[in-house]
Structures are given as C-alpha cells and as structure tokens.
Amino acid sequence: MKVRILGDPVLRKKSVPVTDFSVVRSVMEELKIIMYQEDGVGLAAPQLGISLRFFGMDDGSGFKMIVNPEIIERSDEKEIGEEGCLSIPNVFADIERSRWVRVRYQDEHGSYHEELLQGYSARIFQHEYDHLDGILFIDHLDTKSRAALSQQLKKIMEDRRKNSEK
Ligand SMILES: [Zn+2]
C-alpha cells in the first residue's frame, strides 16, 4: 500500500462503516509502519485507498486504532494550529478546530470507547475524522489562504498524475 495523494478520487469519497473487524486488523500493522515512516501523527484508511471508517493516530501517548468514530460533542471554542497531511506533501497551514471533542469509537477488536480529547489530540482526531467524509484540511481554509496555496496544490496534483501514468 502507498499513501494516496491529492487528486486521487478515493480521498474525496465518503467511507462506509466497518462491520468486519478482521479487515482493520489485517491492515493495522502496515498502516502503523507507513504512518511512522512518513512522520505522521495520523493516517486514515482512505489515504491508503480503503473507503472504510477507520484511522490510526498517535498524539504522543502511543498508537491507537480508531474505528467507526463519532464526534458526539464539540466545544464552540476554537483553536488555531498548524496542520499538514501525508496526502498533501509539504503543505502546512493554520486551521481552526474545536478546542475539545467528546468522541466515541471502537478499537480493532470492536470494543467501544468514549473519551474527551483536548488540544493536539482533538485536532488530530478532527483532521482524521474529516478524511472519512472525503474532507481535507485545505477545505477549511478561507478563499485568500487557499488561493495562496493554489500553485503548490496544482503542482502536487500534476506530479501525482504523471506518476500514475508511469
Ligand atoms: Zn490528512
């Protein structure tokens, strides 16, 4: 498996819930390896071409597999922080996210968890959760900031197209 890059239609698809957890367990090790290799703090299934609702993340407290996540409550209070994405190489931008989120998810064995995430953990969760709905962090930029990145984004998409034709 390799990380899908901006312009790949799979990144824009809405993923479907996981029912067979053996699928998650079978890709977990590879997802983890790729995520750490690429210095990522999160990697969502669609980024590996899999349209299922799960992702891996590590906010500094260890690797976690997050399956069928839900955001059940979020703070109105927002926080701005820099984000990047393995699917949009070398692009970084300040993105506004809720300061905290209350989340529910299953692990790779299907057990349920509920947690209150704050700050950096909340940011990673929101970023990865977006991937499951085909949303990328650049979609949250205002018109002006998006325009400032447009050349860089175009170049990434062109390079991807050339590589996929090879
Ligand atoms: Zn991402």
PDB file of C-alpha atoms and ligand atoms in Angstrom:
ATOM      1  CA  MET A   1       0.000   0.000   0.000  1.00  0.00           C
ATOM      2  CA  LYS A   2       1.089   3.543  -0.529  1.00  0.00           C
ATOM      3  CA  VAL A   3      -0.215   6.905   0.576  1.00  0.00           C
ATOM      4  CA  ARG A   4      -2.712   8.379  -1.881  1.00  0.00           C
ATOM      5  CA  ILE A   5      -2.008  11.932  -2.966  1.00  0.00           C
ATOM      6  CA  LEU A   6      -4.263  14.939  -3.541  1.00  0.00           C
ATOM      7  CA  GLY A   7      -6.116  14.461  -6.829  1.00  0.00           C
ATOM      8  CA  ASP A   8      -6.772  10.776  -6.151  1.00  0.00           C
ATOM      9  CA  PRO A   9     -10.574  10.385  -6.183  1.00  0.00           C
ATOM     10  CA  VAL A  10     -10.514   7.954  -3.230  1.00  0.00           C
ATOM     11  CA  LEU A  11      -9.620  10.887  -0.944  1.00  0.00           C
ATOM     12  CA  ARG A  12     -12.930  12.557  -1.814  1.00  0.00           C
ATOM     13  CA  LYS A  13     -15.178   9.533  -1.253  1.00  0.00           C
ATOM     14  CA  LYS A  14     -17.358   9.127   1.812  1.00  0.00           C
ATOM     15  CA  SER A  15     -16.228   5.983   3.611  1.00  0.00           C
ATOM     16  CA  VAL A  16     -18.579   3.317   4.930  1.00  0.00           C
ATOM     17  CA  PRO A  17     -18.703   1.873   8.477  1.00  0.00           C
ATOM     18  CA  VAL A  18     -16.604  -1.153   9.369  1.00  0.00           C
ATOM     19  CA  THR A  19     -18.571  -4.327  10.057  1.00  0.00           C
ATOM     20  CA  ASP A  20     -15.801  -6.897   9.617  1.00  0.00           C
ATOM     21  CA  PHE A  21     -13.090  -6.009  12.127  1.00  0.00           C
ATOM     22  CA  SER A  22     -10.676  -8.574  10.715  1.00  0.00           C
ATOM     23  CA  VAL A  23     -10.195  -6.196   7.771  1.00  0.00           C
ATOM     24  CA  VAL A  24      -8.997  -3.498  10.190  1.00  0.00           C
ATOM     25  CA  ARG A  25      -6.677  -5.909  11.984  1.00  0.00           C
ATOM     26  CA  SER A  26      -5.221  -7.130   8.709  1.00  0.00           C
ATOM     27  CA  VAL A  27      -4.068  -3.654   7.604  1.00  0.00           C
ATOM     28  CA  MET A  28      -3.272  -2.252  11.044  1.00  0.00           C
ATOM     29  CA  GLU A  29       0.418  -3.209  11.078  1.00  0.00           C
ATOM     30  CA  GLU A  30       1.103  -1.788   7.645  1.00  0.00           C
ATOM     31  CA  LEU A  31      -0.836   1.413   8.375  1.00  0.00           C
ATOM     32  CA  LYS A  32       1.211   1.857  11.539  1.00  0.00           C
ATOM     33  CA  ILE A  33       4.520   1.296   9.744  1.00  0.00           C
ATOM     34  CA  ILE A  34       3.657   3.756   6.969  1.00  0.00           C
ATOM     35  CA  MET A  35       2.414   6.372   9.433  1.00  0.00           C
ATOM     36  CA  TYR A  36       5.624   6.347  11.484  1.00  0.00           C
ATOM     37  CA  GLN A  37       7.863   6.043   8.426  1.00  0.00           C
ATOM     38  CA  GLU A  38       6.323   9.203   6.989  1.00  0.00           C
ATOM     39  CA  ASP A  39       6.469  11.009  10.344  1.00  0.00           C
ATOM     40  CA  GLY A  40       2.703  11.272  10.528  1.00  0.00           C
ATOM     41  CA  VAL A  41       0.636  11.533  13.711  1.00  0.00           C
ATOM     42  CA  GLY A  42      -2.422  10.112  11.996  1.00  0.00           C
ATOM     43  CA  LEU A  43      -3.308   8.123   8.894  1.00  0.00           C
ATOM     44  CA  ALA A  44      -6.824   7.379   7.695  1.00  0.00           C
ATOM     45  CA  ALA A  45      -7.939   4.330   5.689  1.00  0.00           C
ATOM     46  CA  PRO A  46      -8.933   6.386   2.597  1.00  0.00           C
ATOM     47  CA  GLN A  47      -5.339   7.644   2.436  1.00  0.00           C
ATOM     48  CA  LEU A  48      -4.366   4.033   1.725  1.00  0.00           C
ATOM     49  CA  GLY A  49      -7.158   3.634  -0.809  1.00  0.00           C
ATOM     50  CA  ILE A  50      -9.562   1.926   1.594  1.00  0.00           C
ATOM     51  CA  SER A  51     -13.022   3.537   1.839  1.00  0.00           C
ATOM     52  CA  LEU A  52     -13.777   2.334   5.351  1.00  0.00           C
ATOM     53  CA  ARG A  53     -14.308   4.363   8.517  1.00  0.00           C
ATOM     54  CA  PHE A  54     -11.109   3.879  10.486  1.00  0.00           C
ATOM     55  CA  PHE A  55      -7.811   5.578  11.130  1.00  0.00           C
ATOM     56  CA  GLY A  56      -4.677   5.253  13.212  1.00  0.00           C
ATOM     57  CA  MET A  57      -3.310   8.035  15.392  1.00  0.00           C
ATOM     58  CA  ASP A  58      -0.616   8.788  17.935  1.00  0.00           C
ATOM     59  CA  ASP A  59      -0.916  12.012  19.922  1.00  0.00           C
ATOM     60  CA  GLY A  60       2.196  11.137  21.885  1.00  0.00           C
ATOM     61  CA  SER A  61       0.531   8.582  24.146  1.00  0.00           C
ATOM     62  CA  GLY A  62       1.012   5.622  21.811  1.00  0.00           C
ATOM     63  CA  PHE A  63      -0.597   4.212  18.689  1.00  0.00           C
ATOM     64  CA  LYS A  64      -4.362   3.841  18.666  1.00  0.00           C
ATOM     65  CA  MET A  65      -6.681   2.363  16.088  1.00  0.00           C
ATOM     66  CA  ILE A  66      -9.939   4.336  15.834  1.00  0.00           C
ATOM     67  CA  VAL A  67     -12.816   2.509  14.141  1.00  0.00           C
ATOM     68  CA  ASN A  68     -16.305   3.857  13.315  1.00  0.00           C
ATOM     69  CA  PRO A  69     -15.647   7.123  15.141  1.00  0.00           C
ATOM     70  CA  GLU A  70     -18.309   9.615  16.135  1.00  0.00           C
ATOM     71  CA  ILE A  71     -17.901  13.116  17.458  1.00  0.00           C
ATOM     72  CA  ILE A  72     -20.724  13.326  19.976  1.00  0.00           C
ATOM     73  CA  GLU A  73     -19.987  16.786  21.326  1.00  0.00           C
ATOM     74  CA  ARG A  74     -17.591  19.570  20.423  1.00  0.00           C
ATOM     75  CA  SER A  75     -16.594  22.856  22.026  1.00  0.00           C
ATOM     76  CA  ASP A  76     -17.824  26.087  20.483  1.00  0.00           C
ATOM     77  CA  GLU A  77     -14.477  27.468  21.467  1.00  0.00           C
ATOM     78  CA  LYS A  78     -11.997  27.189  18.604  1.00  0.00           C
ATOM     79  CA  GLU A  79      -8.246  26.998  18.469  1.00  0.00           C
ATOM     80  CA  ILE A  80      -5.887  27.683  15.579  1.00  0.00           C
ATOM     81  CA  GLY A  81      -2.983  25.334  14.940  1.00  0.00           C
ATOM     82  CA  GLU A  82      -0.710  24.301  12.084  1.00  0.00           C
ATOM     83  CA  GLU A  83      -1.652  21.178  10.150  1.00  0.00           C
ATOM     84  CA  GLY A  84      -0.169  19.137   7.379  1.00  0.00           C
ATOM     85  CA  CYS A  85      -1.281  15.922   5.695  1.00  0.00           C
ATOM     86  CA  LEU A  86       0.616  12.950   4.258  1.00  0.00           C
ATOM     87  CA  SER A  87      -1.676  13.160   1.212  1.00  0.00           C
ATOM     88  CA  ILE A  88      -0.684  16.793   0.577  1.00  0.00           C
ATOM     89  CA  PRO A  89       3.119  16.686   0.908  1.00  0.00           C
ATOM     90  CA  ASN A  90       4.987  19.724   2.229  1.00  0.00           C
ATOM     91  CA  VAL A  91       1.919  21.910   2.588  1.00  0.00           C
ATOM     92  CA  PHE A  92       1.206  23.381   6.021  1.00  0.00           C
ATOM     93  CA  ALA A  93      -1.476  25.816   7.090  1.00  0.00           C
ATOM     94  CA  ASP A  94      -3.151  27.205  10.176  1.00  0.00           C
ATOM     95  CA  ILE A  95      -6.528  25.576  10.671  1.00  0.00           C
ATOM     96  CA  GLU A  96      -9.275  26.384  13.133  1.00  0.00           C
ATOM     97  CA  ARG A  97     -10.668  23.420  15.088  1.00  0.00           C
ATOM     98  CA  SER A  98     -12.786  22.901  18.182  1.00  0.00           C
ATOM     99  CA  ARG A  99     -10.609  23.043  21.295  1.00  0.00           C
ATOM    100  CA  TRP A 100     -12.102  19.810  22.611  1.00  0.00           C
ATOM    101  CA  VAL A 101     -14.276  16.975  21.308  1.00  0.00           C
ATOM    102  CA  ARG A 102     -16.118  14.184  23.066  1.00  0.00           C
ATOM    103  CA  VAL A 103     -15.741  11.082  20.920  1.00  0.00           C
ATOM    104  CA  ARG A 104     -16.945   7.520  20.740  1.00  0.00           C
ATOM    105  CA  TYR A 105     -15.221   4.849  18.685  1.00  0.00           C
ATOM    106  CA  GLN A 106     -14.407   1.166  18.509  1.00  0.00           C
ATOM    107  CA  ASP A 107     -10.943  -0.346  18.608  1.00  0.00           C
ATOM    108  CA  GLU A 108      -9.618  -3.009  16.236  1.00  0.00           C
ATOM    109  CA  HIS A 109     -11.435  -5.687  18.245  1.00  0.00           C
ATOM    110  CA  GLY A 110     -14.794  -3.925  18.162  1.00  0.00           C
ATOM    111  CA  SER A 111     -14.817  -2.741  21.799  1.00  0.00           C
ATOM    112  CA  TYR A 112     -16.356   0.670  22.428  1.00  0.00           C
ATOM    113  CA  HIS A 113     -14.513   3.622  23.947  1.00  0.00           C
ATOM    114  CA  GLU A 114     -15.623   7.103  24.903  1.00  0.00           C
ATOM    115  CA  GLU A 115     -13.129   9.889  25.541  1.00  0.00           C
ATOM    116  CA  LEU A 116     -12.793  13.613  25.934  1.00  0.00           C
ATOM    117  CA  LEU A 117      -9.926  14.820  23.772  1.00  0.00           C
ATOM    118  CA  GLN A 118      -8.337  18.224  24.074  1.00  0.00           C
ATOM    119  CA  GLY A 119      -5.868  20.379  22.181  1.00  0.00           C
ATOM    120  CA  TYR A 120      -3.472  18.425  19.966  1.00  0.00           C
ATOM    121  CA  SER A 121      -5.326  15.088  20.355  1.00  0.00           C
ATOM    122  CA  ALA A 122      -8.628  16.757  19.491  1.00  0.00           C
ATOM    123  CA  ARG A 123      -7.008  18.346  16.442  1.00  0.00           C
ATOM    124  CA  ILE A 124      -5.628  15.048  15.109  1.00  0.00           C
ATOM    125  CA  PHE A 125      -8.952  13.316  15.685  1.00  0.00           C
ATOM    126  CA  GLN A 126     -10.891  16.030  13.825  1.00  0.00           C
ATOM    127  CA  HIS A 127      -8.421  16.010  10.927  1.00  0.00           C
ATOM    128  CA  GLU A 128      -8.538  12.214  10.534  1.00  0.00           C
ATOM    129  CA  TYR A 129     -12.310  12.094  11.031  1.00  0.00           C
ATOM    130  CA  ASP A 130     -12.688  14.546   8.128  1.00  0.00           C
ATOM    131  CA  HIS A 131     -10.811  12.110   5.849  1.00  0.00           C
ATOM    132  CA  LEU A 132     -13.611   9.564   6.364  1.00  0.00           C
ATOM    133  CA  ASP A 133     -16.054  12.056   4.866  1.00  0.00           C
ATOM    134  CA  GLY A 134     -13.778  12.997   1.974  1.00  0.00           C
ATOM    135  CA  ILE A 135     -12.790  16.311   3.558  1.00  0.00           C
ATOM    136  CA  LEU A 136      -9.189  17.575   3.505  1.00  0.00           C
ATOM    137  CA  PHE A 137      -7.664  20.192   5.803  1.00  0.00           C
ATOM    138  CA  ILE A 138      -7.245  22.637   2.921  1.00  0.00           C
ATOM    139  CA  ASP A 139     -11.059  22.694   2.604  1.00  0.00           C
ATOM    140  CA  HIS A 140     -11.180  24.615   5.883  1.00  0.00           C
ATOM    141  CA  LEU A 141      -9.067  27.492   4.553  1.00  0.00           C
ATOM    142  CA  ASP A 142     -10.634  30.803   3.642  1.00  0.00           C
ATOM    143  CA  THR A 143     -10.537  31.843  -0.020  1.00  0.00           C
ATOM    144  CA  LYS A 144      -7.458  34.004   0.427  1.00  0.00           C
ATOM    145  CA  SER A 145      -5.307  31.381   2.179  1.00  0.00           C
ATOM    146  CA  ARG A 146      -6.464  28.734  -0.276  1.00  0.00           C
ATOM    147  CA  ALA A 147      -5.513  30.967  -3.213  1.00  0.00           C
ATOM    148  CA  ALA A 148      -2.062  31.476  -1.704  1.00  0.00           C
ATOM    149  CA  LEU A 149      -1.519  27.705  -1.838  1.00  0.00           C
ATOM    150  CA  SER A 150      -3.103  27.094  -5.230  1.00  0.00           C
ATOM    151  CA  GLN A 151       0.150  26.855  -7.230  1.00  0.00           C
ATOM    152  CA  GLN A 152       1.635  24.411  -4.757  1.00  0.00           C
ATOM    153  CA  LEU A 153      -1.541  22.272  -4.790  1.00  0.00           C
ATOM    154  CA  LYS A 154      -1.671  22.287  -8.571  1.00  0.00           C
ATOM    155  CA  LYS A 155       1.927  21.080  -8.738  1.00  0.00           C
ATOM    156  CA  ILE A 156       1.190  18.218  -6.307  1.00  0.00           C
ATOM    157  CA  MET A 157      -1.770  17.104  -8.431  1.00  0.00           C
ATOM    158  CA  GLU A 158       0.236  17.307 -11.664  1.00  0.00           C
ATOM    159  CA  ASP A 159       3.084  15.257 -10.190  1.00  0.00           C
ATOM    160  CA  ARG A 160       0.599  12.681  -8.977  1.00  0.00           C
ATOM    161  CA  ARG A 161      -0.932  12.391 -12.432  1.00  0.00           C
ATOM    162  CA  LYS A 162       2.458  11.964 -14.068  1.00  0.00           C
ATOM    163  CA  ASN A 163       3.443   9.297 -11.519  1.00  0.00           C
ATOM    164  CA  SER A 164       0.222   7.356 -12.002  1.00  0.00           C
ATOM    165  CA  GLU A 165       0.713   7.345 -15.785  1.00  0.00           C
ATOM    166  CA  LYS A 166       4.170   5.783 -15.458  1.00  0.00           C
TER     167      LYS A 166
HETATM  168 ZN    ZN B   1      -4.595  14.120   6.487  1.00  0.00          ZN
END
